[in-house]
Short mmCIF file of C-alpha atoms in Angstrom, two decimals:
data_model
loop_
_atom_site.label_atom_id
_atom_site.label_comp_id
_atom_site.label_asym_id
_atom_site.label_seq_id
_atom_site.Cartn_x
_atom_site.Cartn_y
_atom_site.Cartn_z
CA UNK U 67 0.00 0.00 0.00
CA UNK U 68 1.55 3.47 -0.68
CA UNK U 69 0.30 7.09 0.45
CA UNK U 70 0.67 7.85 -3.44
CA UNK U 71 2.30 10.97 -5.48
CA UNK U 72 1.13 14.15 -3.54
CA UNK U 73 -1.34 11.95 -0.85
CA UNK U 74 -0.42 12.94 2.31
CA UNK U 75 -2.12 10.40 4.70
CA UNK U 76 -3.08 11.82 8.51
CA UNK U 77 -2.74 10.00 11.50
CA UNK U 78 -4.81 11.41 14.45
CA UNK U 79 -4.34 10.45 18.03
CA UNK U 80 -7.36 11.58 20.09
CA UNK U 81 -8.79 10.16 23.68
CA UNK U 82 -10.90 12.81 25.69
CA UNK U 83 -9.68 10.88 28.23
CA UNK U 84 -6.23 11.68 29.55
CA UNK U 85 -3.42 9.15 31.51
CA UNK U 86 -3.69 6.54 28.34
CA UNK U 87 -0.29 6.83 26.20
CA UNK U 88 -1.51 8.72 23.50
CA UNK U 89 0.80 11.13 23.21
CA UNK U 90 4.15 8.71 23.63
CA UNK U 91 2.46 6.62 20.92
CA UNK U 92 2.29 8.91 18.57
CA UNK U 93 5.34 10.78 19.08
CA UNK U 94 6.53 7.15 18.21
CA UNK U 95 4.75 6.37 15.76
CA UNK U 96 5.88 9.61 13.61
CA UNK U 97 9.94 8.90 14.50
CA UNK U 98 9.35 5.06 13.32
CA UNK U 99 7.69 6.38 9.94
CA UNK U 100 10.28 8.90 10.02
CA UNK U 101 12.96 5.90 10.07
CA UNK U 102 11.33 4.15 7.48
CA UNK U 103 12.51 7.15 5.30
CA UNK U 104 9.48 8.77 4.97
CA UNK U 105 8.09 12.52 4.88
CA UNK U 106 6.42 12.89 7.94
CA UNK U 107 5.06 16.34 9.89
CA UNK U 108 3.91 16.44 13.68
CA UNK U 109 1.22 18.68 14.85
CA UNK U 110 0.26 19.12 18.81
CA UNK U 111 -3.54 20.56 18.95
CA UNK U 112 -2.49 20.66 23.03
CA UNK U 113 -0.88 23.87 23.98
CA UNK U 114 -1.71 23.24 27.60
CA UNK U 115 0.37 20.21 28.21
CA UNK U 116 2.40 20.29 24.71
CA UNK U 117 3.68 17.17 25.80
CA UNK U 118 4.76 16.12 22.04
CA UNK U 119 6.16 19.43 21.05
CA UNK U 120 8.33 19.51 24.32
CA UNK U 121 9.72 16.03 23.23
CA UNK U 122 10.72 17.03 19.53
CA UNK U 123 12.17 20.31 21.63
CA UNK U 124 14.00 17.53 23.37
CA UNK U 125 14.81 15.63 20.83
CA UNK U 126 15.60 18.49 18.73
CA UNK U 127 18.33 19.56 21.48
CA UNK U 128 19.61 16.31 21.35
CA UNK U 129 20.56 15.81 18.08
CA UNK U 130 22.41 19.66 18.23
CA UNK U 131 24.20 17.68 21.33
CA UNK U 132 25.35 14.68 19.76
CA UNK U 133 25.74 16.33 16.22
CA UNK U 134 24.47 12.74 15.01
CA UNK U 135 21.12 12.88 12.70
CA UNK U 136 18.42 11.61 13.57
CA UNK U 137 15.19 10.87 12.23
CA UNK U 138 13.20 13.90 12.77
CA UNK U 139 9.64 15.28 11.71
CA UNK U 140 9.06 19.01 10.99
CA UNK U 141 6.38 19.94 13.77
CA UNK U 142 4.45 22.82 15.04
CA UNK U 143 1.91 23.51 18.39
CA UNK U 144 -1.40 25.01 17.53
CA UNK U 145 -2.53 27.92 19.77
CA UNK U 146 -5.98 26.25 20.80
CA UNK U 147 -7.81 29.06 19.84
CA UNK U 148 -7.59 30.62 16.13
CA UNK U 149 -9.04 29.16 13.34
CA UNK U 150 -7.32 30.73 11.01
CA UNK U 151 -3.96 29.90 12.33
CA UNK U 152 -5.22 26.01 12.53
CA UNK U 153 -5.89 26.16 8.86
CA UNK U 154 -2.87 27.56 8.04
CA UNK U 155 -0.69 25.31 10.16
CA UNK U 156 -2.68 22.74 8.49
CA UNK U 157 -2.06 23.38 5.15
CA UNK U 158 1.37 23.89 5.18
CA UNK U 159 2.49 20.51 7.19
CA UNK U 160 0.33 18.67 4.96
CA UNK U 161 2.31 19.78 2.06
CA UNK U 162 4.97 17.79 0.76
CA UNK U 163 5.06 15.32 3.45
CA UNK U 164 3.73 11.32 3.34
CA UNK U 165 2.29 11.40 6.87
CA UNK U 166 0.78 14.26 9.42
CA UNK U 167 0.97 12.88 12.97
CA UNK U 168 -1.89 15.05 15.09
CA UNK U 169 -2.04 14.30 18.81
CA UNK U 170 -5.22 16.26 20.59
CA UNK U 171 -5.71 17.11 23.74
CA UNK U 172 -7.37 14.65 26.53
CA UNK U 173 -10.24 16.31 26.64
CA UNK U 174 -13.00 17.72 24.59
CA UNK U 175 -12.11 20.03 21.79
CA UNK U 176 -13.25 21.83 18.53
CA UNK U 177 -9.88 21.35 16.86
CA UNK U 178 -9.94 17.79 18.20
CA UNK U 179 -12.97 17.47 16.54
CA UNK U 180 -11.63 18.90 13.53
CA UNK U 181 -8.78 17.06 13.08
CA UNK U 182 -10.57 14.04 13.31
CA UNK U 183 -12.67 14.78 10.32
CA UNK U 184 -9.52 15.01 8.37
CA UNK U 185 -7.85 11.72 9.64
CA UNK U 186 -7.15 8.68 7.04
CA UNK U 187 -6.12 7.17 10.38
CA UNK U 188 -8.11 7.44 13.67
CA UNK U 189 -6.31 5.94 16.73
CA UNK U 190 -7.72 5.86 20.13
CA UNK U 191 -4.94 4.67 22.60
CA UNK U 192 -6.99 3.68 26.28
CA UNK U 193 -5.82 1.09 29.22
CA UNK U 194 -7.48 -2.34 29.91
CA UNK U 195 -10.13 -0.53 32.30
CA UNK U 196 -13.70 -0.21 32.30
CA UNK U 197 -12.91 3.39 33.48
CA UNK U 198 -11.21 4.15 30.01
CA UNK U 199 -14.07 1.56 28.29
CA UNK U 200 -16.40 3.88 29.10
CA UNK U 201 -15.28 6.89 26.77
CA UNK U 202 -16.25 4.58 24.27
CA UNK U 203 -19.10 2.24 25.65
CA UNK U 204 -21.35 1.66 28.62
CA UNK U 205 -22.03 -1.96 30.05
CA UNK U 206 -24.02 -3.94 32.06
CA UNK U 207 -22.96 -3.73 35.65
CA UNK U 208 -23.68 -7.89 36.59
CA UNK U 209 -22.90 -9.56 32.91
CA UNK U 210 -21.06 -6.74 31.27
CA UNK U 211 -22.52 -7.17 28.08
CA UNK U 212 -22.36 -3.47 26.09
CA UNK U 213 -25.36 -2.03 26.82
CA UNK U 214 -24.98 0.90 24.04
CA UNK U 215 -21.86 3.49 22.52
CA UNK U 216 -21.35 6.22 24.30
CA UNK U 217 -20.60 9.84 23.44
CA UNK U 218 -17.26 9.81 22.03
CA UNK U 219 -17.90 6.47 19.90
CA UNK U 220 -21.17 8.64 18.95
CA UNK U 221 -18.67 11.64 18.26
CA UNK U 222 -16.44 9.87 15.70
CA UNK U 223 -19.44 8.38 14.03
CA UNK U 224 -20.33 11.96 13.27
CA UNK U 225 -16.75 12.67 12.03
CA UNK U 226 -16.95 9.43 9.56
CA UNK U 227 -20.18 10.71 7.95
CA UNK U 228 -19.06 13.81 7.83
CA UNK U 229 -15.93 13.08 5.94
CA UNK U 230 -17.90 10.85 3.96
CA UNK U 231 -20.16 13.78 2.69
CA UNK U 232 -16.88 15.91 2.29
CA UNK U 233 -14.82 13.19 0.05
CA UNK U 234 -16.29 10.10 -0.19
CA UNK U 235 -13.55 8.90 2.29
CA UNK U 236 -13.33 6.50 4.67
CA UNK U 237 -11.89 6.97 8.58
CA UNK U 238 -10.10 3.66 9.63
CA UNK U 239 -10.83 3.81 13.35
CA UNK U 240 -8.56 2.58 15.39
CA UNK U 241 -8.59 1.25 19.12
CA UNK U 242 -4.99 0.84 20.74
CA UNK U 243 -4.59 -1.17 23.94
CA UNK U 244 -1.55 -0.02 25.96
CA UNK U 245 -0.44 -1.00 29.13
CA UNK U 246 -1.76 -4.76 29.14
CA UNK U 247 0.71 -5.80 31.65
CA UNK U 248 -0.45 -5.41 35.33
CA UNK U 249 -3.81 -5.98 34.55
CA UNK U 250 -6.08 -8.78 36.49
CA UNK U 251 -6.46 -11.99 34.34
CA UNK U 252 -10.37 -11.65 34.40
CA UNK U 253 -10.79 -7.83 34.30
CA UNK U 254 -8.37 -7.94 31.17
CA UNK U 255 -10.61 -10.57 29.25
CA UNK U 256 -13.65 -8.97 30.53
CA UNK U 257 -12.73 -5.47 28.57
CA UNK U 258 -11.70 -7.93 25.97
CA UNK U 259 -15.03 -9.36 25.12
CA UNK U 260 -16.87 -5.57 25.36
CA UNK U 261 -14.11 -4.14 22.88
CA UNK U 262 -14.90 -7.67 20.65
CA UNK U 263 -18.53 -6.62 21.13
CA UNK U 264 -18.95 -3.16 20.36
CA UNK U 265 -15.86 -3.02 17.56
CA UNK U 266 -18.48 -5.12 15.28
CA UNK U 267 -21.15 -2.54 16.33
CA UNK U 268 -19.47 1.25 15.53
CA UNK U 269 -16.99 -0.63 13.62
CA UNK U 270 -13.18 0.17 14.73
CA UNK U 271 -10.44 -2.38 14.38
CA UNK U 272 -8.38 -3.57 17.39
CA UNK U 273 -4.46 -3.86 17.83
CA UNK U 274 -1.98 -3.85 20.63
CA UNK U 275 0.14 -0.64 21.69
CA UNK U 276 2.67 -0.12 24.22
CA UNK U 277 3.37 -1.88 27.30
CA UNK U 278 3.63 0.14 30.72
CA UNK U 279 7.54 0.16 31.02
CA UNK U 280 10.04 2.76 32.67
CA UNK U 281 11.56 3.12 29.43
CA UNK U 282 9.21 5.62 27.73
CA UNK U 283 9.19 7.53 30.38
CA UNK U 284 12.93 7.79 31.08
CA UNK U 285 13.48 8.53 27.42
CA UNK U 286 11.23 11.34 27.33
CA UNK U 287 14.34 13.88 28.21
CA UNK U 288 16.36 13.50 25.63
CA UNK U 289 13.79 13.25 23.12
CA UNK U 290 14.63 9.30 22.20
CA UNK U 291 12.64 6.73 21.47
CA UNK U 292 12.99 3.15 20.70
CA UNK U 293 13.83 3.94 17.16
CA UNK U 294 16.64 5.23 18.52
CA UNK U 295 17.82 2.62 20.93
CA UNK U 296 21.79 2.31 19.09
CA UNK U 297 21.70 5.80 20.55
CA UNK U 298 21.02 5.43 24.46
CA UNK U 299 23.42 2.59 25.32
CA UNK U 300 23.31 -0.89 26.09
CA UNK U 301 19.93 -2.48 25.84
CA UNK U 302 18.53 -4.81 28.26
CA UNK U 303 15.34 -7.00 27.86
CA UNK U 304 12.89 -4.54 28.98
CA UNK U 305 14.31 -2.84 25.53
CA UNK U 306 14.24 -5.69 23.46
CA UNK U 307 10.47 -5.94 24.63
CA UNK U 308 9.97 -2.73 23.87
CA UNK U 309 11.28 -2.61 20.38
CA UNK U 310 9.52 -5.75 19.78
CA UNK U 311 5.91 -4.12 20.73
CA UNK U 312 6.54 -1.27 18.64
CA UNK U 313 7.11 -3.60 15.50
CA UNK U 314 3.73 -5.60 16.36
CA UNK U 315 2.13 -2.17 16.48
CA UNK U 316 3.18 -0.58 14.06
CA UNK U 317 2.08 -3.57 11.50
CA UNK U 318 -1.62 -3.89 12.77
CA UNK U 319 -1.60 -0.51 12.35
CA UNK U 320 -1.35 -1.19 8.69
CA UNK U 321 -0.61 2.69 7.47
CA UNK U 322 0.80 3.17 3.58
CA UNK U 323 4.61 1.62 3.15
CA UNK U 324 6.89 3.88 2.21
CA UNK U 325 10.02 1.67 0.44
CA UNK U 326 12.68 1.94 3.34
CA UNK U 327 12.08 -0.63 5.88
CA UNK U 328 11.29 0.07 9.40
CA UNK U 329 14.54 -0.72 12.27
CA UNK U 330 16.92 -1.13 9.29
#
């Protein structure tokens, strides 16, 4: 599959829901396209927290540090308030680039909202909880059987007809489980089933994310990721896993190939 001559295919990361990964995934996913050799822009809707513009600042540092290149996205922060500004920020980091990467804030927002009418690629990272579930779906309290979507699933149904209307295309939703580890057996196969159940019923696909490890969070300084791993040292196992998770996520998450291949 390729983005195509010109095609610049947009990858939005939006939870209203805060505390789930979603911005460590997608500064990662935008370095590991970025590896593969391809075009890619970054664009953080959340001037609040700015948490993935402060890590391409770090990053950004760290490759002036090291005077080594490394794979690195153009990237702006959006205001949170003009419209005009949005647009133009937009426009220009959708030009002449294979992928946008757009992380949103964890909460509700218009330019959320916005962005996910443009996205090719909608992913919502949340944690094996029926407290993150919920954004998404309401169950029955005794069998936990989904009882019916809730707002937000309701929310990016909206967004899919209207891009729909706008282009005739189609929003591949998304819905990223990170942080599987720690979880109880039962809870974990409980949220299971209700994801199995109400993916067939709004219709978003499944995959795995990232694990809850130290790492990220210790690499978050310097701007690294695990792309980058010949860069921080020697690796140990929790690494290895690591690296290995974002391989298995990056595949389900199935985006356009561009022709150099990913950890070379």
């Amino acid at each position: 599959m390729s983005t195509g001559p010109g095609k610049c295919h947009v990858i939005v990361f939006a939870n209203e829901k805060g505390g789930t990964g979603k911005s460590t995934t997608a500064v990662h996913v935008a370095i590991a396209l970025a590896g593969r050799g391809a075009r890619v822009a970054a664009y953080d809707l959340d001037h609040r927290q700015r948490t993935m513009g402060r890590y391409f600042d770090n990053r950004a540092d760290t490759i002036k540090r090291i005077g080594r290149d490394l794979p690195m996205p153009r990237y702006l922060t959006h205001d949170g308030d003009s419209l005009p500004r949005f647009t133009e920020q937009l426009d220009e980091l959708t030009t002449d680039v294979d992928f946008l990467v757009i992380d949103t804030p964890g909460r509700d927002d218009r330019f959320a909202r916005m962005a996910a009418q443009r996205a090719d690629t909608l992913v919502t990272p949340m944690n094996d909880s029926f407290v993150d579930f919920d954004l998404i779906g309401q169950v029955d309290p005794i069998t936990y059987k989904v009882t019916r979507p809730s707002f937000y699933a309701e929310l990016i149904w909206e967004a899919r007809k209207a891009r729909a209307k706008a282009d005739g295309s189609t929003i591949d939703w998304v819905v990223l489980r990170n942080r599987l580890q720690h979880i109880e057996a039962r809870n974990m196969r409980r949220v299971s089933e209700a994801l199995d159940q109400l993916s067939k019923r709004v219709g978003f696909r499944i995959i795995p994310g990232l694990g809850e490890r130290v790492i990220y969070r210790e690499l978050f300084p310097k701007g690294l990721t695990m792309i980058d791993s010949r860069d921080f040292g020697e690796m140990g196992l929790a690494h290895v896993a690591a690296r290995q998770e974002m391989r298995e996520m990056m595949g389900a998450l199935a985006l356009p190939e561009p022709a150099m291949p990913l950890f070379a």
